[in-house]
Coordinates of C-alpha atoms and ligand atoms in Angstrom, one line a residue:
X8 CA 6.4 36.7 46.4
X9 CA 9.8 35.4 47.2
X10 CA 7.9 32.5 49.8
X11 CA 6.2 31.4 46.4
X12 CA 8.8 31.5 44.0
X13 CA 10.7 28.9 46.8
X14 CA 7.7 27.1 47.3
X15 CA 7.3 26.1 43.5
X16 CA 10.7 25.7 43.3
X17 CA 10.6 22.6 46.0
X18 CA 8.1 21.5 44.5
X19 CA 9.3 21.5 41.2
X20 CA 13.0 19.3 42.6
X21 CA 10.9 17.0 44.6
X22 CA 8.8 16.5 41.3
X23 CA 11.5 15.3 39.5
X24 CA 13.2 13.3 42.2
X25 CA 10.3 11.3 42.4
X26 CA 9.9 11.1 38.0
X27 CA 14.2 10.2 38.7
X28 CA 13.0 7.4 41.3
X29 CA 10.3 6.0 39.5
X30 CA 12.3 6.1 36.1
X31 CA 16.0 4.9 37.6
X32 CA 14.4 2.4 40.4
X33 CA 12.1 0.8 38.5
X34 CA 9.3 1.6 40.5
X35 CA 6.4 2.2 37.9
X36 CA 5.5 -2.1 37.2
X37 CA 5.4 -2.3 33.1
X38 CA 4.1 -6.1 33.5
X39 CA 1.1 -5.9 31.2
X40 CA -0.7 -8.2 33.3
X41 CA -1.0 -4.9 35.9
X42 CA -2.3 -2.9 33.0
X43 CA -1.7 0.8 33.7
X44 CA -3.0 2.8 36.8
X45 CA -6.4 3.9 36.9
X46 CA -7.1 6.6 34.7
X47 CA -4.4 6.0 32.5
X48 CA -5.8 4.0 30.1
X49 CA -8.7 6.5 29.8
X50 CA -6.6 9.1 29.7
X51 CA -4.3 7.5 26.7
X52 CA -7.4 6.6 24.5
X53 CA -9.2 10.0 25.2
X54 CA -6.1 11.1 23.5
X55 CA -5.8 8.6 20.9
X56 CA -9.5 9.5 19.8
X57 CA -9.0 13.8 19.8
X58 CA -5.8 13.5 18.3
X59 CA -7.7 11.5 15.5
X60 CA -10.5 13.6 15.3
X61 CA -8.2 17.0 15.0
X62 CA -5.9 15.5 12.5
X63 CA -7.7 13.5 10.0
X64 CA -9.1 15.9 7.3
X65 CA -11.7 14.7 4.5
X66 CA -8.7 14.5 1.5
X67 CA -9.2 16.3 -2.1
X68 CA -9.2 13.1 -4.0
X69 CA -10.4 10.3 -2.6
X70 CA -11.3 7.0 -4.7
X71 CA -14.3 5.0 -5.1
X72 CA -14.8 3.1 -1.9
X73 CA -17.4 0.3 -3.0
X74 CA -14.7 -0.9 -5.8
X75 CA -15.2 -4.1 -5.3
X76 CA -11.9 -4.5 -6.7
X77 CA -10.1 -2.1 -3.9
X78 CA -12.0 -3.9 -1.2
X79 CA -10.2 -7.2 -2.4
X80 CA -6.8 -5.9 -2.2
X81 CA -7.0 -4.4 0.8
X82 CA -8.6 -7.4 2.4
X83 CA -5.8 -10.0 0.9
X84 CA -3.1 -6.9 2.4
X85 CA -5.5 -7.5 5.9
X86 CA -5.0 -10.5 5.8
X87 CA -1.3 -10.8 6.5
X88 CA -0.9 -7.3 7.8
X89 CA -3.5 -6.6 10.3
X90 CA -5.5 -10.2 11.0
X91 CA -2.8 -11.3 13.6
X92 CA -3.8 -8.8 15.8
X93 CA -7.2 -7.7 14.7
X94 CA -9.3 -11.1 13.8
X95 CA -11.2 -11.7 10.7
X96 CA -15.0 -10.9 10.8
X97 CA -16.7 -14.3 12.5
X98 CA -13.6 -15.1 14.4
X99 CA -11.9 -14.8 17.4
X100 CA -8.6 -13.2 18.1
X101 CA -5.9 -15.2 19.4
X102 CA -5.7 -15.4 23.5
X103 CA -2.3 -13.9 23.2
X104 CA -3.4 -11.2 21.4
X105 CA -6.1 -10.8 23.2
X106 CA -3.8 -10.1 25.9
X107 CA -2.1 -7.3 24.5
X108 CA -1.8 -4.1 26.4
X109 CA -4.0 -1.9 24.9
X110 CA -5.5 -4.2 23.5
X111 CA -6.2 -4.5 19.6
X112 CA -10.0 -4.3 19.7
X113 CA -11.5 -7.1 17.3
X114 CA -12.2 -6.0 13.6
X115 CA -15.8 -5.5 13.7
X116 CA -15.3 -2.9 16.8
X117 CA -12.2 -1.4 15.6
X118 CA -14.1 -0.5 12.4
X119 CA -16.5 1.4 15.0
X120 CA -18.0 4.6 13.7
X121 CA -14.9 6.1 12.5
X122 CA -14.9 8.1 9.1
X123 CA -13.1 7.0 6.3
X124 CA -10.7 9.7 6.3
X125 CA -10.4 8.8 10.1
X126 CA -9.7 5.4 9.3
X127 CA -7.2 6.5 6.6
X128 CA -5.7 8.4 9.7
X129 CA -5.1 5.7 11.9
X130 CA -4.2 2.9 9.6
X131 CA -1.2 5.6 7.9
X132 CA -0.1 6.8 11.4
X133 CA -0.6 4.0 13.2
X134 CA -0.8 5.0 17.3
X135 CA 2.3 5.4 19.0
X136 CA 2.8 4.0 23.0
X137 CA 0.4 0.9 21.8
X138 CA 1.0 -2.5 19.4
X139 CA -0.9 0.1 16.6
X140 CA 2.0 0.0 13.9
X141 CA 2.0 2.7 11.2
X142 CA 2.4 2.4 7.1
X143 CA 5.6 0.5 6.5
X144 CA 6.0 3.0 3.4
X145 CA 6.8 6.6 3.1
X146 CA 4.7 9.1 0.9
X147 CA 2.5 6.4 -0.2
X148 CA -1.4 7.7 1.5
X149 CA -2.8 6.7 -1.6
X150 CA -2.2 2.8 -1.7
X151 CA -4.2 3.0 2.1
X152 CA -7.4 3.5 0.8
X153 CA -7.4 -0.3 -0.5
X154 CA -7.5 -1.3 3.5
X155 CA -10.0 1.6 4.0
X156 CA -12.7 0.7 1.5
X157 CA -12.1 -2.9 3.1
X158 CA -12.6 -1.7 6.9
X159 CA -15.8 0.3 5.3
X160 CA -17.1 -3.0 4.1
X161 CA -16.6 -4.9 7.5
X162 CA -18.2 -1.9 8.8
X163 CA -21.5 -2.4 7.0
X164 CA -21.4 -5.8 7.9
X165 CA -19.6 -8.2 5.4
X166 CA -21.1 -11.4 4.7
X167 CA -19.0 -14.6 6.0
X168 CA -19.5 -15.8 2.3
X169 CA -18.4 -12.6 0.5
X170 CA -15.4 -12.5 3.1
X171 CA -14.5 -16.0 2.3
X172 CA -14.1 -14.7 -1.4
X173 CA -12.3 -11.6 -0.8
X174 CA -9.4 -13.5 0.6
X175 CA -9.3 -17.6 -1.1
X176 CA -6.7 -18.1 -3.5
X177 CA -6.6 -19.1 -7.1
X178 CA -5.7 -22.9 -7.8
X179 CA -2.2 -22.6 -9.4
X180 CA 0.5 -24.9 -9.9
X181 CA 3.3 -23.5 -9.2
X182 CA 6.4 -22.8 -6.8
X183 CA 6.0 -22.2 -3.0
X184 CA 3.4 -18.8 -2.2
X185 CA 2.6 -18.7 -5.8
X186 CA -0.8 -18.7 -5.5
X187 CA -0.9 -16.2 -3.0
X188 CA 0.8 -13.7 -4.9
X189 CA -1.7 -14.8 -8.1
X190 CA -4.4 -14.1 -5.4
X191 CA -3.5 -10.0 -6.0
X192 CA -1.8 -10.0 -9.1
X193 CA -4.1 -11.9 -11.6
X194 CA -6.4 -10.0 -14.0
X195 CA -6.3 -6.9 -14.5
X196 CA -8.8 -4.1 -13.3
X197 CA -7.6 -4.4 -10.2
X198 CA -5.1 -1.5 -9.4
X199 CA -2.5 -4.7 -9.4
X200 CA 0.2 -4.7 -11.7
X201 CA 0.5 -8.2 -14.1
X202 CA 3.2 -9.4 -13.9
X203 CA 2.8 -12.0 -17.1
X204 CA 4.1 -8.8 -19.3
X205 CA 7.4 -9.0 -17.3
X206 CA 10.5 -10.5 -17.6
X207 CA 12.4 -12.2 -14.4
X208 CA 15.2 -9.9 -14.5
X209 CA 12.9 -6.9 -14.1
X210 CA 10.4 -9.1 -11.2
X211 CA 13.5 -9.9 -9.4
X212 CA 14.7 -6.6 -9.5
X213 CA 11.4 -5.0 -8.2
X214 CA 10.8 -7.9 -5.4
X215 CA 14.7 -6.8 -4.4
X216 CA 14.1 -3.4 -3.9
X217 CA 10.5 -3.7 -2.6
X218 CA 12.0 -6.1 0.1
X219 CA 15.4 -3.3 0.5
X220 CA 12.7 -0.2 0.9
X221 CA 14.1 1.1 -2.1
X222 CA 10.8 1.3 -3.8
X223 CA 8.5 2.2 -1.2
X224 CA 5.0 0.6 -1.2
X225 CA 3.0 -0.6 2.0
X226 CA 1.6 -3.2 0.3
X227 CA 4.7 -4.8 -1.6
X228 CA 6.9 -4.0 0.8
X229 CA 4.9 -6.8 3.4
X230 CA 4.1 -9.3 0.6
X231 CA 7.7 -9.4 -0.3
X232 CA 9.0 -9.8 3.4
X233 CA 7.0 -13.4 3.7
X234 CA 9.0 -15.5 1.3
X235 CA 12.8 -16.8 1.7
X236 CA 15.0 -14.8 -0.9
X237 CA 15.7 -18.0 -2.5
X238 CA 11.8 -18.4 -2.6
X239 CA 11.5 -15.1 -3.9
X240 CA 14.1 -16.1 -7.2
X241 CA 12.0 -18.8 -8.0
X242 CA 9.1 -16.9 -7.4
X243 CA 10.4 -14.4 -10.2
X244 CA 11.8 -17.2 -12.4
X245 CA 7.9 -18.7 -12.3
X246 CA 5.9 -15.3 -13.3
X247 CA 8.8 -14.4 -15.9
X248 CA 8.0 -17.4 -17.6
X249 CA 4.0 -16.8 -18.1
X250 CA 2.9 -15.8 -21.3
X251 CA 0.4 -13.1 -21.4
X252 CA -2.9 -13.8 -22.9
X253 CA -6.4 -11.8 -23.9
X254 CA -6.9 -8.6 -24.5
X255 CA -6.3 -5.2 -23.2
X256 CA -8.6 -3.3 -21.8
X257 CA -10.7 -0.1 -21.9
X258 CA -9.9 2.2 -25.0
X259 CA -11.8 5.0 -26.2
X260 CA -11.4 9.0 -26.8
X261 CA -8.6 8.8 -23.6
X262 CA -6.5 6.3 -24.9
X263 CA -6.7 8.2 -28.6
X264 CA -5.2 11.6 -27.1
X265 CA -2.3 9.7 -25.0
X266 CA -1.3 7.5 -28.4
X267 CA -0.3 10.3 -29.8
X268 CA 1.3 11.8 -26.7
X269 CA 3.2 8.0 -26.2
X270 CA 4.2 7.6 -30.0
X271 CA 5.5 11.5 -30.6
X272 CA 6.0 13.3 -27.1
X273 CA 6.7 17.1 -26.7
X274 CA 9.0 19.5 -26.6
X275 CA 8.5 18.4 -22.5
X276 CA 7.6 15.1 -22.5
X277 CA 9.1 12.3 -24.5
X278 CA 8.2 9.8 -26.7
X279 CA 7.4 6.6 -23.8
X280 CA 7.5 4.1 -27.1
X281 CA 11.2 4.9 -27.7
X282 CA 12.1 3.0 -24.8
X283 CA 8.5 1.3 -23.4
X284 CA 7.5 -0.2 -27.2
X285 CA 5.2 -1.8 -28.7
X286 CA 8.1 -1.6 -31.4
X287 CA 11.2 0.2 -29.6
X288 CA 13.7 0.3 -32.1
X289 CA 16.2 -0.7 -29.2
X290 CA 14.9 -3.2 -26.9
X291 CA 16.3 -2.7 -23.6
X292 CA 15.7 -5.6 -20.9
X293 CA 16.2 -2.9 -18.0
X294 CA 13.0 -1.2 -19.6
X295 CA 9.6 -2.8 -18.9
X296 CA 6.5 -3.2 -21.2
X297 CA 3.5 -1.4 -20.7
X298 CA 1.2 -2.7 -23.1
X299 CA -1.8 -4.4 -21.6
X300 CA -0.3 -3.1 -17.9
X301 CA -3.4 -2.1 -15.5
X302 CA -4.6 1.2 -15.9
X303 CA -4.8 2.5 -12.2
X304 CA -1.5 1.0 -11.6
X305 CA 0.3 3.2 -14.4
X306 CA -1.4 6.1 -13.5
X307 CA -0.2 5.8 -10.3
X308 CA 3.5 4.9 -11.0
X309 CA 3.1 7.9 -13.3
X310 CA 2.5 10.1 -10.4
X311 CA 5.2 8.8 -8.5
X312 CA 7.4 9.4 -10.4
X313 CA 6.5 13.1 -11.2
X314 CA 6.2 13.4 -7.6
X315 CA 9.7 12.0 -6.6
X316 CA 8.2 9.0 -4.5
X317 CA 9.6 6.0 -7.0
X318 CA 12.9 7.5 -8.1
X319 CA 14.8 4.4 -8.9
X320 CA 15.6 5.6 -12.3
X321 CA 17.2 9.2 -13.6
X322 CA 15.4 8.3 -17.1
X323 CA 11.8 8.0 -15.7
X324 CA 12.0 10.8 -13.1
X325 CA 13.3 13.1 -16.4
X326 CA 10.2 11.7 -18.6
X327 CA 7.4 11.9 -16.1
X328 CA 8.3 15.3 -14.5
X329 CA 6.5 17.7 -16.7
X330 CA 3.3 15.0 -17.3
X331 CA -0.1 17.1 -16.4
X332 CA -2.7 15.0 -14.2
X333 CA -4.6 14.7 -17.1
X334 CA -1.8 13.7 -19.8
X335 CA -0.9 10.9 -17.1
X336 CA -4.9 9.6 -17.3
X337 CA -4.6 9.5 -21.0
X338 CA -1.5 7.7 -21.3
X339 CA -2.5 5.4 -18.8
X340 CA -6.1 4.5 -20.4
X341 CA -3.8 4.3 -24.0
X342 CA -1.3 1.2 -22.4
X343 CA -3.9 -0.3 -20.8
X344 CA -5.9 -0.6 -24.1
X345 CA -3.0 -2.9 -26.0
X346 CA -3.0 -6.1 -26.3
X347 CA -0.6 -7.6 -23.2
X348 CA 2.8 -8.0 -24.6
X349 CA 6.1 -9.6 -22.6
X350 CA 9.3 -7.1 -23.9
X351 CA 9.4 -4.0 -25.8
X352 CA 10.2 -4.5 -29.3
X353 CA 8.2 -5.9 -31.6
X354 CA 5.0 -3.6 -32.5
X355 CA 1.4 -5.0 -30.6
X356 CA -0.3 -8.0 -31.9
X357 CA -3.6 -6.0 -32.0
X358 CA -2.2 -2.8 -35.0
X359 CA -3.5 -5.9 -37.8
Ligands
HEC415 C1 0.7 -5.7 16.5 C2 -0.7 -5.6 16.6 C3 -1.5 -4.7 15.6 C4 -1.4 -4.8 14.2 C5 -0.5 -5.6 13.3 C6 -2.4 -3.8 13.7 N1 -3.0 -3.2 14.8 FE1 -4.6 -1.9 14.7 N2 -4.5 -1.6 16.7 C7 -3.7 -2.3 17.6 C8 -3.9 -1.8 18.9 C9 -3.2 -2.3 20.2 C10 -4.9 -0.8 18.8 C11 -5.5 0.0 20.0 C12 -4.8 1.3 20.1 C13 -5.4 2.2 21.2 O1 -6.6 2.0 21.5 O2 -4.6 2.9 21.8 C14 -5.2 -0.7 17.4 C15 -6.2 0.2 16.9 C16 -6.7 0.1 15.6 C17 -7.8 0.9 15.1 C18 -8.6 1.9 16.0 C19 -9.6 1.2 16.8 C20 -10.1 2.0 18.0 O3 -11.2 2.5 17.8 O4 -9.5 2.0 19.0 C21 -8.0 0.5 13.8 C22 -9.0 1.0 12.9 C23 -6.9 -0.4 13.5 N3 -6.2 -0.7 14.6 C24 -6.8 -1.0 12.2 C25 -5.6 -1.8 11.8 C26 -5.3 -2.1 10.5 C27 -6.2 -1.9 9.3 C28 -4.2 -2.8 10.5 C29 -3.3 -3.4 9.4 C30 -2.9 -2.5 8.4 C31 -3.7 -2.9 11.9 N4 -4.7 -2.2 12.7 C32 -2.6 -3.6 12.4 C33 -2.8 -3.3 17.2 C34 -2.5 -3.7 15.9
HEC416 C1 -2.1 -7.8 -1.2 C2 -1.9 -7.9 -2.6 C3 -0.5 -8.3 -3.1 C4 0.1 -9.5 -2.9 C5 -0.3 -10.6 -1.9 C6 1.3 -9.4 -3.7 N1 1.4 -8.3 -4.4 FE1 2.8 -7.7 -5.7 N2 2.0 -5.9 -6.0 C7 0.8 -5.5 -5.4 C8 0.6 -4.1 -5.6 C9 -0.6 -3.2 -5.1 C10 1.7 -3.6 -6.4 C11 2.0 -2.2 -6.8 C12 2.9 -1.6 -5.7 C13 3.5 -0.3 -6.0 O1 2.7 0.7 -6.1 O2 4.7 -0.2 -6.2 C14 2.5 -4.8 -6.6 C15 3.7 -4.8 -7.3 C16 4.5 -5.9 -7.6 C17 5.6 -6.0 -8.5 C18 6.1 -4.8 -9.3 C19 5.6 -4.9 -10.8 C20 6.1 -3.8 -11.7 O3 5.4 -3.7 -12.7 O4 7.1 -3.2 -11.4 C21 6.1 -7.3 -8.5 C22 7.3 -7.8 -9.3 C23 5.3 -8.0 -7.6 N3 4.3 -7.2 -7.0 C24 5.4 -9.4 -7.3 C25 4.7 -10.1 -6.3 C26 5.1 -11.4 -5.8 C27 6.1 -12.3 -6.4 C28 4.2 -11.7 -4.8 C29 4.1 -12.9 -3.9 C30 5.3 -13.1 -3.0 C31 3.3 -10.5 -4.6 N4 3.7 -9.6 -5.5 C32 2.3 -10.5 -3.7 C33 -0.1 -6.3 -4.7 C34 0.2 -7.6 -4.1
HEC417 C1 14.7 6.9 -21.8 C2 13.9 5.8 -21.6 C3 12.4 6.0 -21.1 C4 11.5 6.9 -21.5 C5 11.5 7.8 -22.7 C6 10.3 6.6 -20.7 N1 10.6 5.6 -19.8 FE1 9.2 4.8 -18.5 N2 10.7 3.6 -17.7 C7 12.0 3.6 -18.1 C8 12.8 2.7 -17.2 C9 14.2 2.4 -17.4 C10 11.8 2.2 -16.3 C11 12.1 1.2 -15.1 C12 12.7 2.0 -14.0 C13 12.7 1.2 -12.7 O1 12.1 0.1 -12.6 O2 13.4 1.7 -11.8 C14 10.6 2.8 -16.6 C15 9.4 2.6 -15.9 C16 8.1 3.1 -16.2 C17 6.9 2.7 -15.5 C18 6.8 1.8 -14.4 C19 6.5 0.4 -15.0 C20 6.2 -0.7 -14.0 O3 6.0 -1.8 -14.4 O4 6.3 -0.4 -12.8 C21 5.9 3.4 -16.2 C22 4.4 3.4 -15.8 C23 6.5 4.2 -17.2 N3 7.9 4.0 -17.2 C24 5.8 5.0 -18.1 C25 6.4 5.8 -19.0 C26 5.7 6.8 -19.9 C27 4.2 7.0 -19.8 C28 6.6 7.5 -20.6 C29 6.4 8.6 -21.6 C30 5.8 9.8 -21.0 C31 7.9 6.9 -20.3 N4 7.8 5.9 -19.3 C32 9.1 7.2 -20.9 C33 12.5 4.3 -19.2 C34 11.9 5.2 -20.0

């Protein structure tokens, strides 16, 4: 017994003088044009693909995957967040990235026959000891689904045509990346926020704390480290200045029940008019318009709030915390329904 106990015990020292060797002489090569040691890379992606497979879980709520509008913003986010290293369908992939160690298979592979919640997996996570990165933003699962229902596309075999009009910008005249942010933010429908129903103050304020982390979301958080701060001013100077046109959009027996809960409130909830409008009685700048906003977008800012992921204001995180999945649904589809309105005080255009 006592021969054994030594004999694992040598083991064991000579174990780690040789981990202490290779570690603090440098003797394992990290060039990448060695790649690892036979087995290794097996070994790694064996793991990489169990790991997934054990962890990724089919989620409660999960939205409609075939919107065509979800796979366009997740391909525009593709576009600068993932293409670099993954290739657009019907291209190649750079040689240098190519030559990354793993390397980042090319879209239409990486897509393989993973699930969605598998893909939801990966893209959130991101794999670690590989160029994989994970979601920039904390707590926001929900905005990955957008890159999802775009990876499930490209895995039934997008058409070079359809891809070419997921990604092309609008034709707008206006300052430096303008039309690339227009590419995502015009219309509505489109789980985007407009912007035309916002003053500068409050875009340059939400570009600022996208671009600090303070208000965490994948997808704005990457679009608003691209442009120069100074480009990012006159970025907000430019969409402050649009006027908002047309109609708002949706309506019905929804939008009926969360008027009332907007205009009068609760004994828990209160009144979102008071400070939101149409027809505040104090107009505030620091307090945004809602009318004519996109109705996935609120209903999801509603539920970050109530959740205590967007917490940049005490007021907000006090009105949205006792708000009922379905009270947030109905106040959503009621905003959405006004006519589009820049500030917060005079009543809607549309109450002739
Ligand atoms: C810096 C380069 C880089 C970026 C940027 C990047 N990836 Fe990856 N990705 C990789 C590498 C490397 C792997 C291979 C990991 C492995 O096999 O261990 C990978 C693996 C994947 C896989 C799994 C493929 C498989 O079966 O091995 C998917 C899916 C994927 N990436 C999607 C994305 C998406 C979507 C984005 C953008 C949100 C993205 N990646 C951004 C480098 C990158
Ligand atoms: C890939 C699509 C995409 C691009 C490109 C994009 N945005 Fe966004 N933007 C979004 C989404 C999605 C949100 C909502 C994020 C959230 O949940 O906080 C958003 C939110 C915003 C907001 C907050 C609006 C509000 O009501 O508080 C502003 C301001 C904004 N974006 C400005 C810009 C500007 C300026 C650009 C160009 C530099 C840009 N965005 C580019 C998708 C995009
Ligand atoms: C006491 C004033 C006040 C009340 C009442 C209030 N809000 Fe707000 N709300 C704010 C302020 C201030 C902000 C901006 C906070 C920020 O950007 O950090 C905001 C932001 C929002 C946003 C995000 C808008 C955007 O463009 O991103 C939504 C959605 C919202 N409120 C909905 C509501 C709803 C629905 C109610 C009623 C249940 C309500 N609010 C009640 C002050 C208020």
């Amino acid at each position: 017994m006592k021969q054994v106990i030594l004999t694992l015990a040598t083991l064991a020292v000579l174990g780690l003088v040789g981990a202490a060797a290779v570690v603090g002489l440098g003797l394992y090569n990290v060039s990448a044009r060695v790649g690892h040691l036979p087995g290794v890379s097996w070994v790694l992606h064996t793991t990489f693909r169990n790991s997934v497979d054990l962890r990724a879980e089919r989620p409660e709520r999960m939205p409609d995957l075939a919107d065509p509008a979800l796979i366009a913003l997740g391909a525009k986010h593709y576009e600068t967040a993932c293409l670099p290293c993954h290739a657009e369908p019907g291209r190649e992939r750079t040689a240098t990235m190519a030559a990354l160690v793993p390397e980042p298979p090319h879209i239409d592979e990486a897509v393989g026959d993973w699930t969605p919640a598998e893909l939801h997996w990966i893209v959130y996570n991101g794999v670690k000891m590989s160029g994989m990165p994970h979601w920039p933003a904390e707590r926001r699962e929900e905005e990955v689904w957008s890159v999802v229902a775009y990876l499930e596309a490209v895995q039934q075999g997008i058409e070079p045509q359809a891809q070419q009009a997921l990604t092309a910008d609008p034709q707008v005249e206006g300052p430096e990346h303008a039309a690339w942010c227009a590419s995502c933010h015009g219309g509505v429908e489109r789980h985007v926020p407009r912007l035309d129903i916002l003053t500068e103050t409050q875009i340059a304020e939400a570009l600022e704390e996208y671009r600090s982390g303070a208000r965490p979301s994948g997808i704005m958080q990457q679009a608003a480290s691209i442009p120069t701060e100074a480009e990012l001013k006159e970025l907000a100077a430019w969409f402050g200045d649009r006027q908002p046109r047309g109609a708002g959009s949706g309506g019905g027996g929804a939008a009926e029940r969360g008027a009332v809960l907007a205009q009068r409130g609760t004994e828990e909830v209160p009144a979102c008019t008071a400070c939101h409008g149409p027809g505040a009685t104090e107009p505030n700048p620091h307090f945004p318009s809602l009318a004519g906003q996109d109705r996935a977008y609120l209903a999801t800012q509603l539920r970050l709030w109530r959740d205590g992921t967007r917490h940049g204001s005490a007021l907000m995180t006090k009105a949205a915390r006792a708000l009922e999945d379905d009270q947030i649904a109905e106040l959503a589809a009621w905003f959405a329904s006004l006519p589009p309105q820049k500030g917060t005080g005079a009543p809607a255009a549309a109450e002739e």
